[in-house]
GROMACS .gro file of C-alpha atoms in nm:
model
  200
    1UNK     CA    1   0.000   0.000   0.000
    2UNK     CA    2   0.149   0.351  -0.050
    3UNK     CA    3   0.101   0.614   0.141
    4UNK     CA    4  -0.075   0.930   0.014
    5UNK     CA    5   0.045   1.214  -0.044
    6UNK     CA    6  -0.055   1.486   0.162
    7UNK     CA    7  -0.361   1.683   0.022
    8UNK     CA    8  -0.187   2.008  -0.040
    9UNK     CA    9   0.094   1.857  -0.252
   10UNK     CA   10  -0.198   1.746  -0.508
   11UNK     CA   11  -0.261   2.071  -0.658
   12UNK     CA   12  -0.564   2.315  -0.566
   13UNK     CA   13  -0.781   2.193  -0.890
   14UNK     CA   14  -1.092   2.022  -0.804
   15UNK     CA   15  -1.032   1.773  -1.025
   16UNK     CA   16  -0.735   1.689  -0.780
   17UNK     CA   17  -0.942   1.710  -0.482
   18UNK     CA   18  -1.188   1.491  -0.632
   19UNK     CA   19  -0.905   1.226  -0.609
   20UNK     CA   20  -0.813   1.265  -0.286
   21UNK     CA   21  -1.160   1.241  -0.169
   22UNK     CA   22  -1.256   0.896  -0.409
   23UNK     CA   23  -0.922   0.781  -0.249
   24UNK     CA   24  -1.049   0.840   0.150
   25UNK     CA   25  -1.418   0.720   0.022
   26UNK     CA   26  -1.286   0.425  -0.151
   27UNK     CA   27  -1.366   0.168   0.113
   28UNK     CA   28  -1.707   0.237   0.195
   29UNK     CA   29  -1.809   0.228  -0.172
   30UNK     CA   30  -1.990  -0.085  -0.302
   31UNK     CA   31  -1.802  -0.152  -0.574
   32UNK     CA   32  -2.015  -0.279  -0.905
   33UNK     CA   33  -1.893  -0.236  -1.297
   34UNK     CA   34  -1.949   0.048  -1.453
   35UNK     CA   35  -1.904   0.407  -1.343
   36UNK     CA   36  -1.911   0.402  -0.974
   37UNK     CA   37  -1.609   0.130  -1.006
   38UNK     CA   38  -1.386   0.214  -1.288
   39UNK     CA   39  -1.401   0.563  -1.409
   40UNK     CA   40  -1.247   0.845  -1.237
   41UNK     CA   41  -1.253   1.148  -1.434
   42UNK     CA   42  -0.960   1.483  -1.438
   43UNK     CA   43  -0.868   1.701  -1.611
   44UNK     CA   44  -0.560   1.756  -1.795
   45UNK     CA   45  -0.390   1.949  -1.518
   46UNK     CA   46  -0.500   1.668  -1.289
   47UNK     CA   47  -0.402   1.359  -1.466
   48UNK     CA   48  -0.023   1.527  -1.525
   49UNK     CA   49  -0.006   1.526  -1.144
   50UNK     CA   50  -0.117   1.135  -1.113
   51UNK     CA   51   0.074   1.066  -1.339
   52UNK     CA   52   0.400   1.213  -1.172
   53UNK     CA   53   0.334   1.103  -0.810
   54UNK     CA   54   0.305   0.734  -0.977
   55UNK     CA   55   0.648   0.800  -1.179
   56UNK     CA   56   0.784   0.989  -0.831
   57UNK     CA   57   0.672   0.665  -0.639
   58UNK     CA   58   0.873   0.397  -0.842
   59UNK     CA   59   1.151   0.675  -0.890
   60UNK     CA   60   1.172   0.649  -0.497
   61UNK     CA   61   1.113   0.307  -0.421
   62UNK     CA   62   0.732   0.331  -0.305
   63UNK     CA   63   0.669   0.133  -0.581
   64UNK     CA   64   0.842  -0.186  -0.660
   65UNK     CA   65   0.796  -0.165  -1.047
   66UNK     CA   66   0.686   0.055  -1.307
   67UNK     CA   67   0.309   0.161  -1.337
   68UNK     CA   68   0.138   0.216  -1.692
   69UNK     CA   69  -0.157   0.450  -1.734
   70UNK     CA   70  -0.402   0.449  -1.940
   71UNK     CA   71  -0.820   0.541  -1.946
   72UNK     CA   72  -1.149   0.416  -2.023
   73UNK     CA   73  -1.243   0.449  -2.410
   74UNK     CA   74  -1.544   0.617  -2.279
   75UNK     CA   75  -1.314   0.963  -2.227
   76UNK     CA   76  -1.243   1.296  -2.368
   77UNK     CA   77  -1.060   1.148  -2.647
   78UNK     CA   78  -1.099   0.819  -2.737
   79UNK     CA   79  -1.438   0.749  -2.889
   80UNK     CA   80  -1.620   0.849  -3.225
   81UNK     CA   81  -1.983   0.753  -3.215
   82UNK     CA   82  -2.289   0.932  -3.275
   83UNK     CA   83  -2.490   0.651  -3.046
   84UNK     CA   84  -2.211   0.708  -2.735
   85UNK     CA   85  -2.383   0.921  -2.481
   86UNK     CA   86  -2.019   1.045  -2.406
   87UNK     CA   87  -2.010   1.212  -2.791
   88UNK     CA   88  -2.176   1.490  -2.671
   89UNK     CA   89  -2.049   1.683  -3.044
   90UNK     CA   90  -2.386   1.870  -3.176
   91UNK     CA   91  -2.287   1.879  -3.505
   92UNK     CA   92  -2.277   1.556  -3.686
   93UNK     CA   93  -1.934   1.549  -3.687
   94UNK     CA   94  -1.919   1.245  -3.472
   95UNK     CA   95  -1.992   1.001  -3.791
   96UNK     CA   96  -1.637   1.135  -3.918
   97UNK     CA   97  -1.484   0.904  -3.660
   98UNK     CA   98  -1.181   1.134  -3.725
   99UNK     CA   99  -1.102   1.265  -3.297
  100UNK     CA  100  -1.000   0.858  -3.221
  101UNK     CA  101  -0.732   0.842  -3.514
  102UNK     CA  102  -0.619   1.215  -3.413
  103UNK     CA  103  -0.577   1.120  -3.082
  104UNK     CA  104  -0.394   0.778  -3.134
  105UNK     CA  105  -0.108   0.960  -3.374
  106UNK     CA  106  -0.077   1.292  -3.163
  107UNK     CA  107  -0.040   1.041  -2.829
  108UNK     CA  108   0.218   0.837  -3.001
  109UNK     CA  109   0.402   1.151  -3.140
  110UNK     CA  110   0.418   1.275  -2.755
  111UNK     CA  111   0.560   1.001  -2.594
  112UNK     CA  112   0.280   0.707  -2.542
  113UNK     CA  113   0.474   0.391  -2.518
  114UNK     CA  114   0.184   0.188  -2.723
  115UNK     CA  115  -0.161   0.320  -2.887
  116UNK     CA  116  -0.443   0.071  -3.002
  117UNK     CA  117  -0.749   0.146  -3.263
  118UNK     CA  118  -1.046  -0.092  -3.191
  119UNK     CA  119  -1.377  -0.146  -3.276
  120UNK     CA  120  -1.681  -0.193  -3.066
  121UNK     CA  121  -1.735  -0.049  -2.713
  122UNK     CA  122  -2.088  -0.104  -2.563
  123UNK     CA  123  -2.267   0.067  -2.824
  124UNK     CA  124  -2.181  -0.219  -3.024
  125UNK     CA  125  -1.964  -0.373  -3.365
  126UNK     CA  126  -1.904  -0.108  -3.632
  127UNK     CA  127  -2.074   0.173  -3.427
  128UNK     CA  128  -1.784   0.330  -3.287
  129UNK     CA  129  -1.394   0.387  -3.347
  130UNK     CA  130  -1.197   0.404  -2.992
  131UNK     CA  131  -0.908   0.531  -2.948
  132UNK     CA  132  -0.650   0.389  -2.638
  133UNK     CA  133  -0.319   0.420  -2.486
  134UNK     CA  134  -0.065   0.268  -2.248
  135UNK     CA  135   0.184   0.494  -2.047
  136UNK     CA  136   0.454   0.322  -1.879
  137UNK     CA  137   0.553   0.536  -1.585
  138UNK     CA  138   0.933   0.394  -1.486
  139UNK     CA  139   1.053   0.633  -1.284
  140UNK     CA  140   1.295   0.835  -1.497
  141UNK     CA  141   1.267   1.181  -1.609
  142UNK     CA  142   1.221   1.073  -1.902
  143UNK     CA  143   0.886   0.943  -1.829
  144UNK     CA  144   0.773   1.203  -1.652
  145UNK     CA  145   0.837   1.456  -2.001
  146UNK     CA  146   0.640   1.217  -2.188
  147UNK     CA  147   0.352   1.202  -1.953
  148UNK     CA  148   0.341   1.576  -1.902
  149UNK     CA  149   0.355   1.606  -2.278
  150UNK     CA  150   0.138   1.315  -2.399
  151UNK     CA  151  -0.155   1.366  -2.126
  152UNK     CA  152  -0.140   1.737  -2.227
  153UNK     CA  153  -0.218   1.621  -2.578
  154UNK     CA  154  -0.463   1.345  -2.520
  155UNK     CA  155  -0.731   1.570  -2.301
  156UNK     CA  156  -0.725   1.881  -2.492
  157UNK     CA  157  -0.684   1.744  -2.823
  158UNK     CA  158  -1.079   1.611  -2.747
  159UNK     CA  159  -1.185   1.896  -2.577
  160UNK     CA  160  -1.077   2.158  -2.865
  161UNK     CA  161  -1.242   1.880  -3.097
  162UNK     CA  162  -1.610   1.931  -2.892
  163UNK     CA  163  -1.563   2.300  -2.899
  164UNK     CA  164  -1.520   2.266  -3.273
  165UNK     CA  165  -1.860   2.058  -3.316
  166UNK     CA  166  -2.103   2.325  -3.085
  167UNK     CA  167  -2.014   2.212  -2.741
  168UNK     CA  168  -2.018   2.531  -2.564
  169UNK     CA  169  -1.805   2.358  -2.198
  170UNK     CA  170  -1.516   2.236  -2.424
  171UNK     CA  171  -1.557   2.567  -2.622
  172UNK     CA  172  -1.500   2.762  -2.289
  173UNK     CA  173  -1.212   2.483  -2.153
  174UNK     CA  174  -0.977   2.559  -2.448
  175UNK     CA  175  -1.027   2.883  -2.441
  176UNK     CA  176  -0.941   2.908  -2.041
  177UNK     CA  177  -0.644   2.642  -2.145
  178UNK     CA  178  -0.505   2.884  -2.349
  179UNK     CA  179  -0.521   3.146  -2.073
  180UNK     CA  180  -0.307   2.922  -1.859
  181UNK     CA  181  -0.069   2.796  -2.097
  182UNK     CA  182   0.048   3.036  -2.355
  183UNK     CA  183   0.208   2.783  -2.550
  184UNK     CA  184  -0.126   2.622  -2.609
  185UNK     CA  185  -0.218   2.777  -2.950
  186UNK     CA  186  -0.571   2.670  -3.081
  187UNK     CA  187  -0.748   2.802  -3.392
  188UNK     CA  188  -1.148   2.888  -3.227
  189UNK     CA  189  -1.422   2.801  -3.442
  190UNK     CA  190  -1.632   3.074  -3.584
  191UNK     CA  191  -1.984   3.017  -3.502
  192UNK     CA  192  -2.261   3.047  -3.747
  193UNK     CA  193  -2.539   3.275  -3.756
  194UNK     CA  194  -2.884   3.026  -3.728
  195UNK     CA  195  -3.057   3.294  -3.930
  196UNK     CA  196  -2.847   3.296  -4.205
  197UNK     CA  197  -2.838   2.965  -4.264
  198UNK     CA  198  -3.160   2.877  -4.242
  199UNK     CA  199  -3.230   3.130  -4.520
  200UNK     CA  200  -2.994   2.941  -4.745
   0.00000   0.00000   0.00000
């Protein structure tokens, strides 16, 4: 078992918090598949900090071995569908099945030490394209670059993509990303007037 670090060396996001507090809840939750058991959602700030107190504790000998990352196809950028209730891309754009195959290459490009396109998914055969990763966290500094650099990638490269197709949140995420990182350079969408295209 490791020990935790202490809730102030986390970060102040509340996607950080969130983890601490699933982490002191964990035992009184009845555990069953699906959501309640598998899926803990960050952000992209947040998973860069998992991601280095894993890589600090096999660096330091808290961990025995190396740990490898990954997430649930179900996330901000792994899945294509217009039937997944995750899609949440207003547009239409979601049949294009293009955000999965962006996400694999720009993950492997940043450091992901294997990516995987597959089929399937709960919404069933040929209904979706998924998009996954493995991270192998060793302990060197090397890994930590990568998973600074690949997570970065892997979150916002979906949430830009929603902004793109009407979603207003990940429309108003990249935009605050950019605020906070000015090496994050995005190209907005322009929206469309309703009016005027309806009178086409």
């Amino acid at each position: 078992m490791i020990r935790r670090p202490p809730r102030s060396t986390l970060s102040s996001s509340s996607a950080a918090s969130d983890v601490y507090k699933r982490q002191e809840q964990a035992g009184a939750n009845k555990m069953v598949v699906g959501s309640q058991a598998r899926i803990l959602y960050a952000d992209c700030t947040g998973r860069q900090t998992i991601a280095k107190h894993f890589n600090d504790a096999v660096r330091d000998g808290r961990l025995k071995g190396p740990v490898v990352l990954s997430r649930d196809h179900h996330d901000v950028s792994g899945t294509d569908s217009p039937f997944r209730e995750t899609s949440d891309m207003y547009d239409g754009s979601a049949l294009t099945a293009d955000m999965s195959i962006q996400n694999v290459i720009g993950d492997s490009f940043r450091g992901a030490s294997w990516v995987a396109i597959h089929n399937g998914g709960g919404v069933g055969w040929g209904e979706v394209s998924n998009g996954g990763f493995g991270l192998v966290l060793d302990g060197t500094d090397d890994a930590e670059r990568k998973s600074n650099q690949m997570l970065f990638w892997d979150v916002l490269n979906g949430v830009n993509r929603r902004g793109w197709a009407g979603n207003q949140n990940g429309y108003d995420t990249i935009v605050g990303a950019m605020k906070t990182r000015p090496d994050l350079q995005v190209t907005l969408p322009n929206k469309a007037d309703d009016t005027l295209l309806n009178g086409l």
